[in-house]
mmCIF file of C-alpha atoms and ligand atoms in Angstrom:
data_model
loop_
_atom_site.group_PDB
_atom_site.id
_atom_site.type_symbol
_atom_site.label_atom_id
_atom_site.label_comp_id
_atom_site.label_asym_id
_atom_site.label_seq_id
_atom_site.Cartn_x
_atom_site.Cartn_y
_atom_site.Cartn_z
ATOM 1 C CA MET A 93 -21.456 7.214 -13.272
ATOM 2 C CA LYS A 94 -22.711 5.369 -16.357
ATOM 3 C CA VAL A 95 -20.320 2.566 -17.177
ATOM 4 C CA ASP A 96 -19.768 0.323 -20.170
ATOM 5 C CA VAL A 97 -17.405 -2.142 -18.503
ATOM 6 C CA GLU A 98 -16.143 -3.731 -21.704
ATOM 7 C CA ASP A 99 -15.344 -0.364 -23.256
ATOM 8 C CA LEU A 100 -13.690 0.865 -20.064
ATOM 9 C CA ALA A 101 -11.559 -2.296 -19.787
ATOM 10 C CA GLY A 102 -10.383 -1.808 -23.378
ATOM 11 C CA ARG A 103 -9.431 1.794 -22.756
ATOM 12 C CA VAL A 104 -7.597 0.906 -19.550
ATOM 13 C CA ARG A 105 -5.611 -1.759 -21.387
ATOM 14 C CA ALA A 106 -4.773 0.786 -24.076
ATOM 15 C CA GLY A 107 -3.341 2.923 -21.271
ATOM 16 C CA GLU A 108 -5.749 5.845 -21.707
ATOM 17 C CA ARG A 109 -5.051 8.037 -18.722
ATOM 18 C CA ALA A 110 -8.606 9.339 -18.252
ATOM 19 C CA ALA A 111 -9.972 5.795 -18.426
ATOM 20 C CA VAL A 112 -7.461 4.619 -15.817
ATOM 21 C CA GLY A 113 -8.632 7.405 -13.508
ATOM 22 C CA ARG A 114 -12.294 6.524 -14.082
ATOM 23 C CA ALA A 115 -11.668 2.819 -13.561
ATOM 24 C CA ILE A 116 -9.922 3.489 -10.252
ATOM 25 C CA THR A 117 -12.787 5.725 -9.122
ATOM 26 C CA LEU A 118 -15.161 2.867 -9.943
ATOM 27 C CA VAL A 119 -13.198 0.210 -8.043
ATOM 28 C CA GLU A 120 -12.818 2.548 -5.065
ATOM 29 C CA SER A 121 -16.556 3.159 -4.832
ATOM 30 C CA THR A 122 -18.445 1.611 -1.934
ATOM 31 C CA ARG A 123 -21.859 1.787 -3.660
ATOM 32 C CA ALA A 124 -23.388 -1.665 -4.151
ATOM 33 C CA ASP A 125 -24.093 -1.177 -7.890
ATOM 34 C CA HIS A 126 -20.568 0.165 -8.430
ATOM 35 C CA ARG A 127 -19.080 -2.783 -6.590
ATOM 36 C CA ARG A 128 -20.802 -5.197 -8.952
ATOM 37 C CA LEU A 129 -19.483 -3.308 -11.981
ATOM 38 C CA ALA A 130 -16.062 -3.069 -10.349
ATOM 39 C CA GLY A 131 -16.053 -6.849 -9.905
ATOM 40 C CA GLU A 132 -16.804 -7.294 -13.630
ATOM 41 C CA LEU A 133 -14.108 -4.818 -14.577
ATOM 42 C CA LEU A 134 -11.515 -6.512 -12.362
ATOM 43 C CA ASP A 135 -12.413 -9.919 -13.817
ATOM 44 C CA ARG A 136 -11.721 -8.541 -17.289
ATOM 45 C CA LEU A 137 -8.480 -6.832 -16.265
ATOM 46 C CA THR A 138 -6.943 -9.432 -13.933
ATOM 47 C CA PRO A 139 -5.663 -11.779 -16.681
ATOM 48 C CA HIS A 140 -3.702 -8.835 -18.083
ATOM 49 C CA ALA A 141 -2.424 -7.560 -14.768
ATOM 50 C CA GLN A 142 0.052 -10.178 -13.674
ATOM 51 C CA ASP A 143 3.552 -8.892 -13.930
ATOM 52 C CA ALA A 144 3.803 -5.465 -12.327
ATOM 53 C CA ARG A 145 6.492 -5.109 -9.678
ATOM 54 C CA ARG A 146 4.825 -4.068 -6.408
ATOM 55 C CA ILE A 147 6.907 -2.231 -3.857
ATOM 56 C CA GLY A 148 5.704 -0.916 -0.510
ATOM 57 C CA ILE A 149 7.464 2.158 0.868
ATOM 58 C CA THR A 150 7.188 3.359 4.445
ATOM 59 C CA GLY A 151 8.859 5.698 6.904
ATOM 60 C CA VAL A 152 7.848 8.271 9.463
ATOM 61 C CA PRO A 153 6.481 11.642 8.273
ATOM 62 C CA GLY A 154 9.415 13.849 7.290
ATOM 63 C CA VAL A 155 11.755 10.949 6.458
ATOM 64 C CA GLY A 156 11.564 12.083 2.834
ATOM 65 C CA LYS A 157 9.135 9.573 1.288
ATOM 66 C CA SER A 158 7.587 11.860 -1.292
ATOM 67 C CA THR A 159 10.945 13.362 -2.285
ATOM 68 C CA PHE A 160 12.361 9.840 -2.591
ATOM 69 C CA ILE A 161 9.402 8.492 -4.585
ATOM 70 C CA ASP A 162 9.584 11.503 -6.904
ATOM 71 C CA ALA A 163 13.299 10.819 -7.477
ATOM 72 C CA MET A 164 13.037 7.017 -7.673
ATOM 73 C CA GLY A 165 10.009 7.181 -9.957
ATOM 74 C CA THR A 166 11.768 9.600 -12.296
ATOM 75 C CA TRP A 167 14.915 7.438 -12.218
ATOM 76 C CA LEU A 168 12.784 4.424 -13.202
ATOM 77 C CA THR A 169 10.870 6.123 -16.027
ATOM 78 C CA ALA A 170 14.221 7.318 -17.431
ATOM 79 C CA ARG A 171 15.127 3.616 -17.632
ATOM 80 C CA GLY A 172 12.047 2.679 -19.593
ATOM 81 C CA HIS A 173 9.696 1.731 -16.757
ATOM 82 C CA ARG A 174 6.140 2.968 -16.384
ATOM 83 C CA VAL A 175 5.598 3.868 -12.758
ATOM 84 C CA ALA A 176 2.408 4.171 -10.709
ATOM 85 C CA VAL A 177 2.240 5.554 -7.180
ATOM 86 C CA VAL A 178 -0.647 4.678 -4.888
ATOM 87 C CA ALA A 179 -1.072 5.242 -1.173
ATOM 88 C CA VAL A 180 -2.596 3.544 1.839
ATOM 89 C CA ASP A 181 -3.450 6.113 4.454
ATOM 90 C CA PRO A 182 -6.463 5.153 6.544
ATOM 91 C CA SER A 183 -6.161 8.353 8.570
ATOM 92 C CA SER A 184 -7.164 9.463 5.080
ATOM 93 C CA THR A 185 -6.265 13.087 5.328
ATOM 94 C CA ARG A 186 -3.095 14.139 6.980
ATOM 95 C CA SER A 187 0.186 12.683 8.086
ATOM 96 C CA GLY A 188 2.636 15.302 9.199
ATOM 97 C CA GLY A 189 0.674 17.930 7.341
ATOM 98 C CA SER A 190 0.766 16.303 3.937
ATOM 99 C CA ILE A 191 -1.571 14.037 2.036
ATOM 100 C CA LEU A 192 -0.077 10.700 1.037
ATOM 101 C CA GLY A 193 0.174 10.265 -2.687
ATOM 102 C CA ASP A 194 -0.494 13.966 -3.213
ATOM 103 C CA LYS A 195 0.763 15.085 -6.601
ATOM 104 C CA THR A 196 2.077 18.397 -5.322
ATOM 105 C CA ARG A 197 4.565 16.435 -3.210
ATOM 106 C CA MET A 198 5.950 14.751 -6.342
ATOM 107 C CA ALA A 199 6.407 17.577 -8.768
ATOM 108 C CA ARG A 200 8.571 15.810 -11.363
ATOM 109 C CA LEU A 201 6.620 12.582 -11.437
ATOM 110 C CA ALA A 202 3.299 14.450 -11.598
ATOM 111 C CA VAL A 203 4.180 15.746 -15.065
ATOM 112 C CA ASP A 204 5.952 12.603 -16.262
ATOM 113 C CA GLU A 205 3.893 10.976 -19.008
ATOM 114 C CA ASN A 206 5.155 7.543 -17.970
ATOM 115 C CA ALA A 207 3.942 7.955 -14.402
ATOM 116 C CA PHE A 208 0.553 7.909 -12.721
ATOM 117 C CA ILE A 209 -0.044 9.158 -9.162
ATOM 118 C CA ARG A 210 -3.169 8.243 -7.252
ATOM 119 C CA PRO A 211 -3.774 9.643 -3.750
ATOM 120 C CA SER A 212 -5.085 7.392 -0.983
ATOM 121 C CA PRO A 213 -8.831 6.780 -1.159
ATOM 122 C CA THR A 214 -10.574 8.631 1.640
ATOM 123 C CA ALA A 215 -12.886 5.730 2.540
ATOM 124 C CA GLY A 216 -12.608 5.434 6.314
ATOM 125 C CA THR A 217 -11.512 1.999 7.517
ATOM 126 C CA LEU A 218 -8.136 0.439 6.778
ATOM 127 C CA GLY A 219 -9.994 -2.529 5.291
ATOM 128 C CA GLY A 220 -11.885 -0.236 2.930
ATOM 129 C CA VAL A 221 -8.762 1.669 1.913
ATOM 130 C CA ALA A 222 -6.828 -1.581 1.385
ATOM 131 C CA ARG A 223 -9.589 -3.061 -0.776
ATOM 132 C CA ALA A 224 -9.643 0.062 -2.919
ATOM 133 C CA THR A 225 -5.857 0.186 -3.254
ATOM 134 C CA ARG A 226 -5.547 -3.486 -4.183
ATOM 135 C CA SER A 227 -8.153 -2.997 -6.888
ATOM 136 C CA ALA A 228 -6.451 0.154 -8.133
ATOM 137 C CA MET A 229 -3.217 -1.852 -8.466
ATOM 138 C CA VAL A 230 -4.934 -4.338 -10.793
ATOM 139 C CA VAL A 231 -6.195 -1.474 -12.953
ATOM 140 C CA LEU A 232 -2.732 0.108 -13.070
ATOM 141 C CA ALA A 233 -0.965 -3.164 -13.893
ATOM 142 C CA ALA A 234 -3.470 -3.840 -16.688
ATOM 143 C CA ALA A 235 -2.823 -0.324 -18.005
ATOM 144 C CA GLY A 236 0.841 -1.232 -18.452
ATOM 145 C CA TYR A 237 2.408 0.301 -15.350
ATOM 146 C CA ASP A 238 5.131 -2.218 -14.601
ATOM 147 C CA VAL A 239 6.303 -0.722 -11.299
ATOM 148 C CA ILE A 240 3.743 0.136 -8.625
ATOM 149 C CA LEU A 241 4.989 2.000 -5.577
ATOM 150 C CA VAL A 242 2.643 1.796 -2.589
ATOM 151 C CA GLU A 243 3.282 4.553 -0.081
ATOM 152 C CA THR A 244 2.226 4.292 3.529
ATOM 153 C CA VAL A 245 3.020 6.093 6.724
ATOM 154 C CA GLY A 246 4.706 4.560 9.746
ATOM 155 C CA VAL A 247 1.689 3.702 11.815
ATOM 156 C CA GLY A 248 1.455 0.014 12.656
ATOM 157 C CA GLN A 249 -1.343 -1.878 11.029
ATOM 158 C CA SER A 250 -1.297 -0.087 7.688
ATOM 159 C CA GLU A 251 2.295 -1.231 7.143
ATOM 160 C CA ILE A 252 1.313 -4.846 7.653
ATOM 161 C CA THR A 253 -1.538 -4.295 5.216
ATOM 162 C CA VAL A 254 0.804 -2.843 2.597
ATOM 163 C CA ALA A 255 3.316 -5.668 3.119
ATOM 164 C CA GLU A 256 0.433 -8.043 2.374
ATOM 165 C CA MET A 257 -0.214 -6.492 -1.021
ATOM 166 C CA THR A 258 3.349 -6.000 -2.265
ATOM 167 C CA ASP A 259 6.356 -8.130 -3.271
ATOM 168 C CA SER A 260 9.027 -6.138 -1.473
ATOM 169 C CA PHE A 261 8.887 -3.636 1.325
ATOM 170 C CA LEU A 262 11.274 -0.693 1.554
ATOM 171 C CA LEU A 263 11.761 1.119 4.845
ATOM 172 C CA LEU A 264 13.217 4.618 4.745
ATOM 173 C CA ALA A 265 14.983 5.562 7.964
ATOM 174 C CA LEU A 266 16.941 8.535 9.291
ATOM 175 C CA ALA A 267 20.336 8.641 10.913
ATOM 176 C CA ARG A 268 20.173 9.870 14.445
ATOM 177 C CA THR A 269 23.106 10.329 16.709
ATOM 178 C CA GLY A 270 22.921 8.335 19.899
ATOM 179 C CA ASP A 271 20.083 5.949 19.379
ATOM 180 C CA GLN A 272 20.172 4.707 15.770
ATOM 181 C CA LEU A 273 17.092 2.608 16.163
ATOM 182 C CA GLN A 274 15.059 5.439 17.574
ATOM 183 C CA GLY A 275 11.730 5.832 15.875
ATOM 184 C CA ILE A 276 11.893 2.470 14.117
ATOM 185 C CA LYS A 277 9.620 -0.131 15.602
ATOM 186 C CA LYS A 278 10.906 -3.692 15.677
ATOM 187 C CA GLY A 279 7.773 -4.924 13.944
ATOM 188 C CA VAL A 280 8.447 -2.607 11.008
ATOM 189 C CA LEU A 281 12.066 -3.775 10.803
ATOM 190 C CA GLU A 282 10.820 -7.335 10.539
ATOM 191 C CA LEU A 283 8.567 -6.398 7.633
ATOM 192 C CA ALA A 284 11.311 -4.575 5.739
ATOM 193 C CA ASP A 285 13.038 -6.339 2.828
ATOM 194 C CA VAL A 286 15.316 -3.392 2.113
ATOM 195 C CA ILE A 287 16.193 -0.562 4.497
ATOM 196 C CA ALA A 288 17.649 2.727 3.309
ATOM 197 C CA VAL A 289 18.965 5.474 5.544
ATOM 198 C CA ASN A 290 17.721 8.536 3.663
ATOM 199 C CA LYS A 291 19.049 12.117 3.471
ATOM 200 C CA ALA A 292 22.588 10.708 3.241
ATOM 201 C CA ASP A 293 23.769 13.883 1.499
ATOM 202 C CA GLY A 294 26.153 16.750 2.277
ATOM 203 C CA GLU A 295 27.253 16.904 5.872
ATOM 204 C CA HIS A 296 24.991 13.961 6.768
ATOM 205 C CA ALA A 297 26.703 11.472 4.455
ATOM 206 C CA MET A 298 29.136 10.027 7.026
ATOM 207 C CA GLU A 299 26.577 9.935 9.788
ATOM 208 C CA ALA A 300 24.137 8.065 7.523
ATOM 209 C CA LYS A 301 26.754 5.484 6.553
ATOM 210 C CA LYS A 302 27.597 4.902 10.195
ATOM 211 C CA ALA A 303 23.912 4.565 11.088
ATOM 212 C CA ALA A 304 23.440 2.069 8.252
ATOM 213 C CA ARG A 305 26.343 -0.068 9.463
ATOM 214 C CA GLU A 306 25.036 -0.076 13.016
ATOM 215 C CA LEU A 307 21.534 -0.923 11.895
ATOM 216 C CA GLU A 308 22.844 -3.732 9.734
ATOM 217 C CA GLY A 309 24.759 -5.094 12.732
ATOM 218 C CA ALA A 310 21.624 -4.972 14.885
ATOM 219 C CA LEU A 311 19.656 -6.768 12.167
ATOM 220 C CA ARG A 312 22.251 -9.525 11.854
ATOM 221 C CA LEU A 313 21.765 -10.181 15.555
ATOM 222 C CA MET A 314 18.048 -10.624 14.931
ATOM 223 C CA GLY A 315 18.910 -13.147 12.195
ATOM 224 C CA PRO A 316 17.129 -13.645 8.878
ATOM 225 C CA GLY A 317 13.351 -14.035 8.939
ATOM 226 C CA ASP A 318 11.451 -17.161 7.868
ATOM 227 C CA SER A 319 12.245 -16.416 4.243
ATOM 228 C CA GLY A 320 16.022 -16.681 4.730
ATOM 229 C CA TRP A 321 16.494 -13.164 3.401
ATOM 230 C CA ASN A 322 18.857 -10.700 5.077
ATOM 231 C CA ALA A 323 17.527 -7.179 4.530
ATOM 232 C CA PRO A 324 20.376 -4.987 3.272
ATOM 233 C CA VAL A 325 20.795 -1.594 4.934
ATOM 234 C CA LEU A 326 21.761 1.039 2.359
ATOM 235 C CA THR A 327 22.068 4.802 2.216
ATOM 236 C CA CYS A 328 20.349 7.144 -0.214
ATOM 237 C CA SER A 329 19.213 10.690 -0.865
ATOM 238 C CA GLY A 330 16.024 11.564 -2.652
ATOM 239 C CA LEU A 331 17.365 15.093 -2.898
ATOM 240 C CA THR A 332 20.579 14.276 -4.819
ATOM 241 C CA ASP A 333 19.600 10.876 -6.323
ATOM 242 C CA LEU A 334 22.497 9.296 -4.442
ATOM 243 C CA GLY A 335 22.049 5.558 -3.941
ATOM 244 C CA LEU A 336 18.878 5.209 -6.022
ATOM 245 C CA ASP A 337 20.684 2.574 -8.072
ATOM 246 C CA THR A 338 21.764 0.526 -5.054
ATOM 247 C CA VAL A 339 18.291 0.711 -3.497
ATOM 248 C CA TRP A 340 16.803 -0.569 -6.763
ATOM 249 C CA GLU A 341 19.453 -3.328 -6.931
ATOM 250 C CA GLY A 342 18.570 -4.315 -3.359
ATOM 251 C CA LEU A 343 14.904 -4.558 -4.314
ATOM 252 C CA GLU A 344 15.745 -6.570 -7.426
ATOM 253 C CA SER A 345 17.913 -8.972 -5.397
ATOM 254 C CA HIS A 346 15.011 -9.498 -3.048
ATOM 255 C CA LEU A 347 12.753 -10.294 -6.001
ATOM 256 C CA LYS A 348 15.310 -12.801 -7.297
ATOM 257 C CA HIS A 349 15.455 -14.365 -3.850
ATOM 258 C CA LEU A 350 11.651 -14.727 -3.857
ATOM 259 C CA HIS A 351 11.758 -16.453 -7.243
ATOM 260 C CA SER A 352 14.747 -18.691 -6.542
ATOM 261 C CA THR A 353 13.236 -19.967 -3.290
ATOM 262 C CA GLY A 354 9.869 -20.591 -4.917
ATOM 263 C CA ARG A 355 8.191 -18.132 -2.580
ATOM 264 C CA PHE A 356 7.037 -15.667 -5.210
ATOM 265 C CA ASP A 357 4.147 -17.624 -6.728
ATOM 266 C CA ARG A 358 2.990 -18.866 -3.354
ATOM 267 C CA MET A 359 3.104 -15.355 -1.938
ATOM 268 C CA ARG A 360 1.054 -13.912 -4.797
ATOM 269 C CA ALA A 361 -1.494 -16.725 -4.494
ATOM 270 C CA ASP A 362 -1.739 -16.248 -0.720
ATOM 271 C CA GLN A 363 -2.214 -12.523 -1.266
ATOM 272 C CA GLN A 364 -5.134 -13.168 -3.621
ATOM 273 C CA VAL A 365 -6.834 -15.401 -1.047
ATOM 274 C CA ALA A 366 -6.152 -12.867 1.733
ATOM 275 C CA TRP A 367 -7.681 -10.177 -0.500
ATOM 276 C CA MET A 368 -10.796 -12.292 -0.946
ATOM 277 C CA TRP A 369 -11.287 -12.680 2.813
ATOM 278 C CA ALA A 370 -10.465 -9.040 3.500
ATOM 279 C CA THR A 371 -13.166 -8.111 0.993
ATOM 280 C CA VAL A 372 -15.648 -10.465 2.629
ATOM 281 C CA ARG A 373 -14.976 -8.892 6.033
ATOM 282 C CA ASP A 374 -15.166 -5.377 4.662
ATOM 283 C CA ASP A 375 -18.377 -6.151 2.796
ATOM 284 C CA LEU A 376 -20.043 -7.796 5.792
ATOM 285 C CA ASP A 377 -18.986 -4.921 7.997
ATOM 286 C CA SER A 378 -20.492 -2.271 5.732
ATOM 287 C CA ARG A 379 -23.688 -4.285 5.182
ATOM 288 C CA LEU A 380 -24.028 -4.775 8.907
ATOM 289 C CA ARG A 381 -23.562 -1.099 9.646
ATOM 290 C CA SER A 382 -26.130 -0.033 7.075
ATOM 291 C CA ALA A 383 -28.695 -2.791 7.792
ATOM 292 C CA GLU A 384 -32.019 -1.343 8.944
ATOM 293 C CA SER A 385 -32.470 -4.065 11.543
ATOM 294 C CA VAL A 386 -29.162 -3.030 13.120
ATOM 295 C CA GLN A 387 -29.789 0.703 12.775
ATOM 296 C CA THR A 388 -33.023 0.479 14.762
ATOM 297 C CA LEU A 389 -31.338 -1.334 17.656
ATOM 298 C CA ARG A 390 -28.083 0.537 17.625
ATOM 299 C CA ALA A 391 -28.766 3.554 19.862
ATOM 300 C CA GLU A 392 -30.662 1.515 22.437
ATOM 301 C CA LEU A 393 -27.981 -1.163 22.705
ATOM 302 C CA GLU A 394 -25.080 1.300 22.763
ATOM 303 C CA ASP A 395 -26.816 3.162 25.628
ATOM 304 C CA ALA A 396 -27.408 -0.050 27.533
ATOM 305 C CA VAL A 397 -23.767 -1.044 27.155
ATOM 306 C CA ARG A 398 -22.555 2.413 28.212
ATOM 307 C CA THR A 399 -24.626 2.383 31.406
ATOM 308 C CA GLY A 400 -23.658 -1.192 32.162
ATOM 309 C CA ASP A 401 -27.241 -2.487 31.892
ATOM 310 C CA LEU A 402 -26.188 -4.903 29.186
ATOM 311 C CA SER A 403 -22.892 -6.703 28.687
ATOM 312 C CA PRO A 404 -21.044 -5.976 25.415
ATOM 313 C CA VAL A 405 -21.098 -9.681 24.599
ATOM 314 C CA HIS A 406 -24.854 -9.955 25.049
ATOM 315 C CA ALA A 407 -25.440 -6.778 23.039
ATOM 316 C CA ALA A 408 -23.186 -8.086 20.247
ATOM 317 C CA ASP A 409 -25.243 -11.299 20.139
ATOM 318 C CA ARG A 410 -28.405 -9.272 19.691
ATOM 319 C CA ILE A 411 -26.887 -7.177 16.892
ATOM 320 C CA VAL A 412 -25.692 -10.240 14.993
ATOM 321 C CA ALA A 413 -29.045 -11.987 15.545
ATOM 322 C CA ALA A 414 -30.931 -8.920 14.287
ATOM 323 C CA PHE A 415 -28.660 -8.693 11.209
ATOM 324 C CA LEU A 416 -29.107 -12.365 10.351
ATOM 325 C CA ASN A 417 -32.851 -12.262 11.156
ATOM 326 C CA LEU A 418 -32.462 -15.021 13.728
HETATM 327 P P1 GDP B 264 7.676 12.694 3.807
HETATM 328 O O1 GDP B 264 6.807 13.339 4.841
HETATM 329 O O2 GDP B 264 8.276 11.424 4.318
HETATM 330 O O3 GDP B 264 6.983 12.519 2.490
HETATM 331 O O4 GDP B 264 8.925 13.683 3.583
HETATM 332 P P2 GDP B 264 9.196 14.782 2.439
HETATM 333 O O5 GDP B 264 9.620 14.129 1.180
HETATM 334 O O6 GDP B 264 8.022 15.697 2.361
HETATM 335 O O7 GDP B 264 10.452 15.528 3.027
HETATM 336 C C1 GDP B 264 10.442 16.164 4.291
HETATM 337 C C2 GDP B 264 11.542 17.237 4.347
HETATM 338 O O8 GDP B 264 12.816 16.639 4.209
HETATM 339 C C3 GDP B 264 11.432 18.257 3.228
HETATM 340 O O9 GDP B 264 11.775 19.516 3.769
HETATM 341 C C4 GDP B 264 12.441 17.804 2.221
HETATM 342 O O10 GDP B 264 12.971 18.861 1.453
HETATM 343 C C5 GDP B 264 13.515 17.177 3.086
HETATM 344 N N1 GDP B 264 14.173 16.068 2.387
HETATM 345 C C6 GDP B 264 13.546 15.050 1.719
HETATM 346 N N2 GDP B 264 14.446 14.202 1.177
HETATM 347 C C7 GDP B 264 15.665 14.680 1.506
HETATM 348 C C8 GDP B 264 17.004 14.225 1.242
HETATM 349 O O11 GDP B 264 17.260 13.210 0.579
HETATM 350 N N3 GDP B 264 18.029 14.977 1.759
HETATM 351 C C9 GDP B 264 17.807 16.089 2.498
HETATM 352 N N4 GDP B 264 18.858 16.742 2.979
HETATM 353 N N5 GDP B 264 16.560 16.546 2.764
HETATM 354 C C10 GDP B 264 15.497 15.864 2.266
#
């Protein structure tokens, strides 16, 4: 890829779709020369990328995330917003049979000229995927997308990672008779700023409302988190658009809470610093893996650790020493 960074930055800021796609491909690249260009591009774009609303969305496969994002995104563009959808899916290929951020899962939004959908980068580690997604968000904000929805799937660490790169975190849940909390991990509940019981349509409407009330009761027992915010538990349907307005209001109230308590600016600043360190770790990790000095030792040391001839700690010392030429 031959890149004129200044030209590309200009085109991104003008909102040229093809340029946005190319810029994201550049910032997702792990090649050393691309990373240098990506750094230059991000430096040019960052001053223009401040005010996009960043919302993380999670829920187990089948909860209706893509249907909901398609509906919510369309609802938002109809109200004058420009909406981008990105995904963090370190398993990189499949969750419940579908690819996160796949355009075919969001048929209306995929053809909406005020929306941009970007599937999860396939780069292996969560750190690598997170770095790429954070960078993509800067590109999208600079291109004038004022709402960025970050989709992830309900598997532990990636939710924490998404919470660390967004302002508000929306958890989609399902009503289940018997055990209403089934399938929702406590850790995820603690991350959630707004919870919506989805598929609250037709014959499920009552059941969903009841589940929401019970969940809200359970949350009140847990008490508000450090931020003093009580996550509202709402009901919605991505299929019928029911409750999209109240979910958006809940997210907006959370944003107001962040501003009124002075947390917003601090949170954004902390996120920038966390991004810096995450990039350092990711960079060191990939340099270490590809270093020739490490490559030559690797098989021998792994064998020695497997057979018990060498302790993992001792072997790790030798790898680090070889990498640093000690
Ligand atoms: P995801 O895996 O979380 O992205 O879930 P999908 O959006 O692909 O939806 C999974 C299934 O649930 C599909 O068969 C959808 O048609 C269905 N579904 C999604 N949203 C709703 C909803 O709001 N109401 C109902 N009744 N079904 C829904």
